[in-house]
Coordinates of C-alpha atoms in Angstrom, one line a residue:
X1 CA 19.9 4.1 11.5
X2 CA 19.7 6.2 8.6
X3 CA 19.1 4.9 5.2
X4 CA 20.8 7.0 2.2
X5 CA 21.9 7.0 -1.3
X6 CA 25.3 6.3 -1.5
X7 CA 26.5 9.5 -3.2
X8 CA 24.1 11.7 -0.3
X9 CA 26.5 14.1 0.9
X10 CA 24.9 16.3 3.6
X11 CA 28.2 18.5 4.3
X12 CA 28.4 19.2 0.7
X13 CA 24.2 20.4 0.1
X14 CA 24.4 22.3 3.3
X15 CA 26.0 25.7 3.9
X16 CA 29.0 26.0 6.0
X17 CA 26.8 27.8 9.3
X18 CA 24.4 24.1 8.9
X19 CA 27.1 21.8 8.4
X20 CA 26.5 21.1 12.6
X21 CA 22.9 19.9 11.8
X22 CA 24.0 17.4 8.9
X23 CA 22.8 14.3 10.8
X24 CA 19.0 16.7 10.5
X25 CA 19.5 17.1 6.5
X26 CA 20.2 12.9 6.6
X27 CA 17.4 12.5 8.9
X28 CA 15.0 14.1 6.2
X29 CA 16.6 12.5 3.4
X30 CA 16.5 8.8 5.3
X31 CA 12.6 9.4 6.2
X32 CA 12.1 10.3 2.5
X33 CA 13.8 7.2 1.3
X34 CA 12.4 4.3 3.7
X35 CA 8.8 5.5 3.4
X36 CA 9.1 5.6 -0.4
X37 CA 10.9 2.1 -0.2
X38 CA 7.7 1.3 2.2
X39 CA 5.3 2.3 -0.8
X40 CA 3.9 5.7 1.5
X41 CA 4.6 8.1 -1.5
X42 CA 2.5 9.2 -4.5
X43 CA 2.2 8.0 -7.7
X44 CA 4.8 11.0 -9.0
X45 CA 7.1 9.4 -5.9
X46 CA 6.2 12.3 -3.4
X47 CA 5.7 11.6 0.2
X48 CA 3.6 13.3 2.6
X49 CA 5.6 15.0 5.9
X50 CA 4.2 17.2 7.9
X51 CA 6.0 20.2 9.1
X52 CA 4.3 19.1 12.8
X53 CA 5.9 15.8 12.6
X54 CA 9.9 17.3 11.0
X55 CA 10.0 19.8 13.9
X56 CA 9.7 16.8 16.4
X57 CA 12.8 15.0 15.0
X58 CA 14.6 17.8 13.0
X59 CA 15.7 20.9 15.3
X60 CA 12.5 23.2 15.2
X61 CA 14.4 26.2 15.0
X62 CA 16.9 25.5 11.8
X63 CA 14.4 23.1 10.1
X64 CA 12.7 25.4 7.4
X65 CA 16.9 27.0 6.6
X66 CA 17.9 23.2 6.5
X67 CA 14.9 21.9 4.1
X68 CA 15.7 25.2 1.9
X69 CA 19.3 24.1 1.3
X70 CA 18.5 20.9 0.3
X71 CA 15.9 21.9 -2.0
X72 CA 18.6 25.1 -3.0
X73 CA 20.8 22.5 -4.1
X74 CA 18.3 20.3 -6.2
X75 CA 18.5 17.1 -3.2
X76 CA 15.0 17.3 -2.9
X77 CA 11.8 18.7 -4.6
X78 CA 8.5 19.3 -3.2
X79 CA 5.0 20.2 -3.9
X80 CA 3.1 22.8 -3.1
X81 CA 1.1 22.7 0.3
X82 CA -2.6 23.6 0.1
X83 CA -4.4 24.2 3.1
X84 CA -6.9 21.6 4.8
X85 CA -6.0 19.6 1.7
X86 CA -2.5 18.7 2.0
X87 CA 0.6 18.8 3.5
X88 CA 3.9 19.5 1.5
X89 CA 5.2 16.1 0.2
X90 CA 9.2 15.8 -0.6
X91 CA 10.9 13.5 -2.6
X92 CA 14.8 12.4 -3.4
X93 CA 16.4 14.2 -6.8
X94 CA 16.7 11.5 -9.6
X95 CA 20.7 12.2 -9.6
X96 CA 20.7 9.3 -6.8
X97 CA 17.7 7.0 -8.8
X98 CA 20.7 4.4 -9.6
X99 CA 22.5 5.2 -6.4
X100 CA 22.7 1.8 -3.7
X101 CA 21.6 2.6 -0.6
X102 CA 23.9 2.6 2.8
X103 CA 23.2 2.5 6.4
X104 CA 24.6 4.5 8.9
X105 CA 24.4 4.9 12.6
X106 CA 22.6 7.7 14.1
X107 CA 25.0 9.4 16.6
X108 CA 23.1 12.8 17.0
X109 CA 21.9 12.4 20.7
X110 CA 19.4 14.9 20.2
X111 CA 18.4 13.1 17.2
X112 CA 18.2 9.9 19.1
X113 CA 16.2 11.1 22.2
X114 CA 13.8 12.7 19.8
X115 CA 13.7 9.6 17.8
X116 CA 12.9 7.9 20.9
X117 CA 9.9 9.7 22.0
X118 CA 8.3 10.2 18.7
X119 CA 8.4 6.0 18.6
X120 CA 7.1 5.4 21.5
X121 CA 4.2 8.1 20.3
X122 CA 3.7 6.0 17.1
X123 CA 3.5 2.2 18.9
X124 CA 0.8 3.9 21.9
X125 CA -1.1 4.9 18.2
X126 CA -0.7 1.6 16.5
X127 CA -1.3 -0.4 19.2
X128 CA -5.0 1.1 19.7
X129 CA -5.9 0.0 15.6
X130 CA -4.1 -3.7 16.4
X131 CA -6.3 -6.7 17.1
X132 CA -5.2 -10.2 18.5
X133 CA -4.5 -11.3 15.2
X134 CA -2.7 -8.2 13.7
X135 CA -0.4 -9.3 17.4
X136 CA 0.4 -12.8 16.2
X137 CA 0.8 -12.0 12.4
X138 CA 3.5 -9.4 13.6
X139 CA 5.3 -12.3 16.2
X140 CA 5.2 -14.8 13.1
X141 CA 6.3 -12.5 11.0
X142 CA 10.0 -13.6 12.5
X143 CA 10.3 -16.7 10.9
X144 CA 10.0 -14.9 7.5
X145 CA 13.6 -15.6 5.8
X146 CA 15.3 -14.2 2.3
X147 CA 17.7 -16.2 0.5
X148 CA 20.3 -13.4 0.2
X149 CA 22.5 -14.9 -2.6
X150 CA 19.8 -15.4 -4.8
X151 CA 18.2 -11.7 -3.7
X152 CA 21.2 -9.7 -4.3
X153 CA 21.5 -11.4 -7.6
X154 CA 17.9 -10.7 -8.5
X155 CA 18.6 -7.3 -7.5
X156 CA 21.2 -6.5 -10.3
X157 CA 19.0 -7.7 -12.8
X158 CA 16.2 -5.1 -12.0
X159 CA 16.4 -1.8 -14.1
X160 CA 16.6 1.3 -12.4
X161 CA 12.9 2.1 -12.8
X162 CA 12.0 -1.0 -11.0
X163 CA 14.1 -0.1 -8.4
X164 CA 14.4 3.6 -8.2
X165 CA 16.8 4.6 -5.3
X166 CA 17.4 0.6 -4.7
X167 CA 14.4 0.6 -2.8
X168 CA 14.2 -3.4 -3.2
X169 CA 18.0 -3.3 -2.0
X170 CA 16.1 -1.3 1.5
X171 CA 13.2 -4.2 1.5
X172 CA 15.8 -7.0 1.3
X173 CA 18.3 -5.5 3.8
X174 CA 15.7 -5.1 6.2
X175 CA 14.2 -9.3 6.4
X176 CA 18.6 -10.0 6.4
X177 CA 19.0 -7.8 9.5
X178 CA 16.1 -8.8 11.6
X179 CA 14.7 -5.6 11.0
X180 CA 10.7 -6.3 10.7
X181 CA 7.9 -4.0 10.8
X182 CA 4.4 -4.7 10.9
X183 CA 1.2 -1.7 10.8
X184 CA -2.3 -1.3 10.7
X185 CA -3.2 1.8 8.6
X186 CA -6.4 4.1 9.0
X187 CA -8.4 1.8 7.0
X188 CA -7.5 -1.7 8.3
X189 CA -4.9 -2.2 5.7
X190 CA -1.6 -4.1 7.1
X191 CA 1.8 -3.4 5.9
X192 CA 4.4 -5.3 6.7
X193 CA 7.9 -6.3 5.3
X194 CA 7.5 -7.2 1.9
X195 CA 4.0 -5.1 0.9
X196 CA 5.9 -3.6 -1.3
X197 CA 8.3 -6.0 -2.4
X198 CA 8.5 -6.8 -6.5
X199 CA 7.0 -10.0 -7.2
X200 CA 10.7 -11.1 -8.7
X201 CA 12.3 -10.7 -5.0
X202 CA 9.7 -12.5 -3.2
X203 CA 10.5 -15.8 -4.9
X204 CA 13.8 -15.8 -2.8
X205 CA 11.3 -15.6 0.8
X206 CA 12.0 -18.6 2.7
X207 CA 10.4 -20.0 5.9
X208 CA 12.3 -22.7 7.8
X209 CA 14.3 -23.3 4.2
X210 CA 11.7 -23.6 1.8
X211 CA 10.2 -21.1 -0.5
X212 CA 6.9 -19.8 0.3
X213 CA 3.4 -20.9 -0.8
X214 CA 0.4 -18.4 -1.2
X215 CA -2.9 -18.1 -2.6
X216 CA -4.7 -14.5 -3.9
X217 CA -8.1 -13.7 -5.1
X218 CA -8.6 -13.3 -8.7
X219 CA -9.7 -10.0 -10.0
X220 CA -9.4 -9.2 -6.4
X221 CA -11.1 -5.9 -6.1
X222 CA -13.7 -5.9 -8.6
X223 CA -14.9 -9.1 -6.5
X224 CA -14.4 -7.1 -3.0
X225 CA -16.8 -4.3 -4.9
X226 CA -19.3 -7.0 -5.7
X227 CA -19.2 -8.7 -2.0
X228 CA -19.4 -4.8 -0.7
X229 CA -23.0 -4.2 -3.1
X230 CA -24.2 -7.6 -1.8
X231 CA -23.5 -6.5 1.7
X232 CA -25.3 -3.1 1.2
X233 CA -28.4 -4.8 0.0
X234 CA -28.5 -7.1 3.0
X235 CA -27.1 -4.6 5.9
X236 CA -24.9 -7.5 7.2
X237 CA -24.0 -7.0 10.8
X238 CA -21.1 -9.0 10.5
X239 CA -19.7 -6.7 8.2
X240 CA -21.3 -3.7 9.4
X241 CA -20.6 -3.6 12.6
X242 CA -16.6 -4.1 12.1
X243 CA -14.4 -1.1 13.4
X244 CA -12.9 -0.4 10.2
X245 CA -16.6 0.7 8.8
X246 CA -17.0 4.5 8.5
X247 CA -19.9 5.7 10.9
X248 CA -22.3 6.2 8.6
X249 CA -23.6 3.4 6.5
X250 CA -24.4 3.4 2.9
X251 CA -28.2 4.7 1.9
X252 CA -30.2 2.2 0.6
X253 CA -30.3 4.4 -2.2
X254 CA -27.1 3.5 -3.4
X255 CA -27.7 -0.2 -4.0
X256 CA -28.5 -1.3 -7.8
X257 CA -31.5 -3.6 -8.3
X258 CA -30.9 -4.0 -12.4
X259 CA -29.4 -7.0 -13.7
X260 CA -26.1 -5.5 -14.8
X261 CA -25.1 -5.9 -11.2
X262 CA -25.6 -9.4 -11.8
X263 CA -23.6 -9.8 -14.6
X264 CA -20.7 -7.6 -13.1
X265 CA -20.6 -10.2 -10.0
X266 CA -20.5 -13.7 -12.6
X267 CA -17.4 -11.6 -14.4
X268 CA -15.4 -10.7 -11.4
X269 CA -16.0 -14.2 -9.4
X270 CA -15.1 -16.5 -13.1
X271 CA -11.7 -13.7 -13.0
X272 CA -13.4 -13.2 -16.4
X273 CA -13.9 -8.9 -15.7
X274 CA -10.5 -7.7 -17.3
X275 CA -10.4 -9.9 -20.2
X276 CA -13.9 -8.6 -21.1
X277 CA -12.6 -5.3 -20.8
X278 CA -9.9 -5.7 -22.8
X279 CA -11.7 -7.0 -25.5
X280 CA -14.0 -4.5 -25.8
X281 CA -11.2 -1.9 -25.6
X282 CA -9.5 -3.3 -28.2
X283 CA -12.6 -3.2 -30.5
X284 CA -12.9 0.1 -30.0
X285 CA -8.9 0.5 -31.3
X286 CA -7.4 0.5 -27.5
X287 CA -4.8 -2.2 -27.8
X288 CA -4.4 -2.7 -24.1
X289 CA -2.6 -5.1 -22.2
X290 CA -3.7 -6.6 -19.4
X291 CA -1.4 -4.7 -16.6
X292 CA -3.1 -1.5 -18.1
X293 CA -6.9 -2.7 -17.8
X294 CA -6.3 -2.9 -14.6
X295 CA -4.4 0.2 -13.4
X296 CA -6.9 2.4 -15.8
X297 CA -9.5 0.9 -14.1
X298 CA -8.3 1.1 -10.8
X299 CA -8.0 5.3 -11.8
X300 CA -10.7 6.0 -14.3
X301 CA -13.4 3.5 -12.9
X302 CA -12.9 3.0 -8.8
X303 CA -11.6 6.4 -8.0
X304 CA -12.0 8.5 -10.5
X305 CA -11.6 11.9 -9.8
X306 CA -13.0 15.9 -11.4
X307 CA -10.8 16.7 -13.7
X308 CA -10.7 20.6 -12.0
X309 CA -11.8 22.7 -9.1
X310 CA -14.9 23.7 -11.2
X311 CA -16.3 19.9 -11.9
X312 CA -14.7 19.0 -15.1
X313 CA -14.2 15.5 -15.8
X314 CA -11.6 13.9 -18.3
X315 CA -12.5 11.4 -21.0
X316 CA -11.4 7.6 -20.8
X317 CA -12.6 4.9 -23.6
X318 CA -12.3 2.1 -20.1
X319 CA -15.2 4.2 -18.4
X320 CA -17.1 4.8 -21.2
X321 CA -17.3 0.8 -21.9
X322 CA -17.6 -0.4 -18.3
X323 CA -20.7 2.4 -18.1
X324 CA -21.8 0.5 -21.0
X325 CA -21.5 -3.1 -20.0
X326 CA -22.1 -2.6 -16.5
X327 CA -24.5 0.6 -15.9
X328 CA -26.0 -0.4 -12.6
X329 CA -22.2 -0.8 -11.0
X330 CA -21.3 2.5 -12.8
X331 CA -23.8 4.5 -10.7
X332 CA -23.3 2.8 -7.9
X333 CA -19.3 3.6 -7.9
X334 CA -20.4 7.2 -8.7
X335 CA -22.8 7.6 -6.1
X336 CA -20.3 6.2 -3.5
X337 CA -17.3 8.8 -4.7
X338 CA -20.2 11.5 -5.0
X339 CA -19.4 11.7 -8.5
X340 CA -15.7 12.2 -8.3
X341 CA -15.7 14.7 -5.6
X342 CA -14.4 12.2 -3.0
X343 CA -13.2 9.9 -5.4
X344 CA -11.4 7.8 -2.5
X345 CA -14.1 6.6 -0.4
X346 CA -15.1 3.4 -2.6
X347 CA -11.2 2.3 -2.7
X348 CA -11.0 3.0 1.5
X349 CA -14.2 1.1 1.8
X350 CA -12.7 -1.9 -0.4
X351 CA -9.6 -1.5 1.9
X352 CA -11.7 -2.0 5.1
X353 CA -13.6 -4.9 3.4
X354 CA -10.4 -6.4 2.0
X355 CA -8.8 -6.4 5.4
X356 CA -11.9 -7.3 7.4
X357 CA -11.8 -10.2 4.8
X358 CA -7.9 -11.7 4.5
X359 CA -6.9 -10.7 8.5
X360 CA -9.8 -11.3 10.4
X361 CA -11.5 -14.1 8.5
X362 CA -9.1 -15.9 6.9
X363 CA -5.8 -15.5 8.7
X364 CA -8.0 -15.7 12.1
X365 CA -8.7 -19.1 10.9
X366 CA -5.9 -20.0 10.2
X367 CA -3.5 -19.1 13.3
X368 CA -6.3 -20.2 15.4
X369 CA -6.7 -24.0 13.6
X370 CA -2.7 -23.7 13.8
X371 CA -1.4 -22.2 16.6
X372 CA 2.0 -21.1 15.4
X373 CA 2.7 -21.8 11.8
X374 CA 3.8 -18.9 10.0
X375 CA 1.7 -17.0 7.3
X376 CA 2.4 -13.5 5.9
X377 CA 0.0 -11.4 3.8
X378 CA -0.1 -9.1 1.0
X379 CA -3.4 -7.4 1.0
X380 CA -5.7 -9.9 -0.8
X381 CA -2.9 -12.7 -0.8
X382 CA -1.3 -14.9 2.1
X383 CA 1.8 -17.0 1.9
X384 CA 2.9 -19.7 4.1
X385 CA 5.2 -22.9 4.1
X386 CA 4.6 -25.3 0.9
X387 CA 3.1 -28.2 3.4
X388 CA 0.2 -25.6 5.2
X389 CA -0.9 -24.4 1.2
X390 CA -3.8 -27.0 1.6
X391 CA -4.7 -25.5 4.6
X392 CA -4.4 -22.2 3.6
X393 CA -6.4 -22.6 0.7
X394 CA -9.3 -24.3 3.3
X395 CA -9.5 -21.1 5.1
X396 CA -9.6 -18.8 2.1
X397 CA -13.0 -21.5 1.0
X398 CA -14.2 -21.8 4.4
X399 CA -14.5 -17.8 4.9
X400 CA -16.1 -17.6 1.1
X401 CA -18.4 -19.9 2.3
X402 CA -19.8 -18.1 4.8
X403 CA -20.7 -15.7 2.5
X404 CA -21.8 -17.5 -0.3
X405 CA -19.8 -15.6 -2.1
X406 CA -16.9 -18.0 -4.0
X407 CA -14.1 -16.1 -6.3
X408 CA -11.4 -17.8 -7.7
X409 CA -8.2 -18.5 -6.1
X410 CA -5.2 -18.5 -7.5
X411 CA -3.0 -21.3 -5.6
X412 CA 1.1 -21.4 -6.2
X413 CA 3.5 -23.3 -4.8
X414 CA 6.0 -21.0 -4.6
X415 CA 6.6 -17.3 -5.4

């Protein structure tokens, strides 16, 4: 089924000698749309296709004239492609940003058989990341319900920059129509139906009725960062020898010994890190709110990045202040990231740890102590029905326990 703006024209973008390979043009413009509704683009709303994978769907031999019209007529821009760094990345023009979205069946038999084979391609891939308990968080994911009457209205409260291309409109269609998905992504991380669904919408999830109950880590990666430093100093098999490691351990090397690194760990477990933060911020004159602690830490602290080809680094008042508070953790972070030359690998190692942490631990408790009762995650949070939150929470403590290692938790009834 193709997803689309409503206004999405393909006869009218495409030349008269392409109008026969419209259902292609929607194709491309659908992909482009669902993955950005599934959070898989950019933070400039770009997503990543591949040429190789377009030319297994899209005919191979009109493709490049077809993605030319559309970007001839402004549907869709794209960014450059640099070799062995990155493929070109495409993304809807922001004439349809406050456009609803509309289904429509895919007729193209071509399209369909191609469709068809590149699926059954992607589910012989998944399958080989998905564990028992990735199995039976996908079967429960069916009893996840949306109240649909109180969705839709939530929905025409949300500006349009909350819900660019009414890519909450996609999220909520999909859990009304049956339609769920459930993958396990290079690094462990799960995605399923309402990863990327706005806080607001998710207070209308239902299971058998009832709202849903979850529980979340506080200061959630800070504290995965801190259990990742006490795992490197102890070379924990447990952890080590999951599948979602890299191959290559962490040098010894890397691993603070000064007592910063305590400190850091006593902020991030109290939830206490970002308030500290902020306060020192704003005696340096940054009057930040919260929200923006954390996203300028997430991008000028865990992954920050050289400013240029040549080494050049940009200047940000949070690093200079967590450097300064927390010095140990500050070298540790650059060591990891190889001082911003691969300024991902501490955020894909939190990834692994996070999801070694809230699938296999806790949720493997959980559907194991109770064999059929629905929970759903979102990365460091799980949800289930308002009766199982005490049991929920138990698993969350039990798996903390283990490690000795106890954050807070923030428990809600309903979200």
């Amino acid at each position: 089924m193709f997803i689309l703006p409503a206004s999405f024209d393909a006869l009218e973008l495409l030349p008269p000698k392409l109008h026969k390979f419209a259902d292609d043009a929607c194709y491309l413009a659908s992909t482009i749309l669902r993955k950005t509704a599934r959070g898989q683009s950019d933070d400039n709303g770009y997503v990543p296709l591949r040429a190789q994978y377009l030319t297994q769907i899209i005919s191979e031999r009109k493709c490049k004239e077809i993605v030319d019209s559309l970007l001839a007529a402004e549907a869709i821009h794209r960014t450059p492609y640099q070799v062995g760094v990155r493929s070109f990345a495409y993304r809807l023009d922001d004439r349809y940003q406050a456009d609803r979205h509309i289904r429509l069946p895919i007729e193209n038999k071509r399209l369909l058989r191609n469709l068809e084979r590149l699926a059954a391609s992607c589910r012989e891939e998944a399958e080989h990341r998905m564990k028992p308990v990735h199995h039976t968080l996908a079967t429960l994911q069916n009893d996840l319900q949306i109240d649909g009457a109180a969705s839709k209205a939530i929905l025409t409260t949300l500006p349009v920059e909350s819900n660019p291309f009414d890519i909450q409109g996609i999220l909520v269609q999909d859990i009304l129509d049956r339609r769920f998905r459930l993958s396990v992504g290079t690094y462990g991380r799960v995605a399923n139906s309402i990863t990327s669904m706005k806080r607001e919408i998710r207070s209308a999830l239902r299971c058998a009725g009832m709202p849903l109950a979850g529980v979340d880590i506080s200061c959630a990666q800070p504290c995965l960062l801190s259990l990742l430093i006490r795992f490197c100093r102890k070379n924990v098999g447990s952890y080590i020898g999951t599948r979602w490691l890299p191959p290559v351990a962490l040098p010894c090397c890397l691993v603070p010994c000064c007592s910063s690194v305590a400190v850091f760990e006593t902020a991030c477990l109290s939830g206490e890190l970002f308030g500290i933060l902020g306060m020192r911020l704003r005696d340096a004159g940054y009057d930040w709110t919260r929200k923006e602690v954390k996203k300028r830490f997430l991008c000028d602290v865990l992954a920050k990045k050289k400013a240029s080809t040549a080494g050049a680094e940009y200047p940000s008042p949070i690093e200079d202040i967590f450097k300064a508070e927390f010095p140990g953790v500050w070298k540790f972070i650059r060591a990891v990231n190889e001082d911003g030359w691969e300024h991902a690998r501490l955020i894909r190692l939190l990834q692994q740890l996070e999801a070694w942490l809230v699938i296999e631990q806790v949720c493997g408790r959980f559907v194991q102590r109770y064999p059929g009762e629905f929970v759903i995650t979102i990365h460091d949070a799980a949800y289930c029905r308002p009766e199982m939150l005490g049991a929920l929470t138990e698993s969350f403590e039990d798996a903390f326990s283990m490690l000795d290692f106890r954050p807070n938790l923030k428990v809600e009834g309903a979200r």
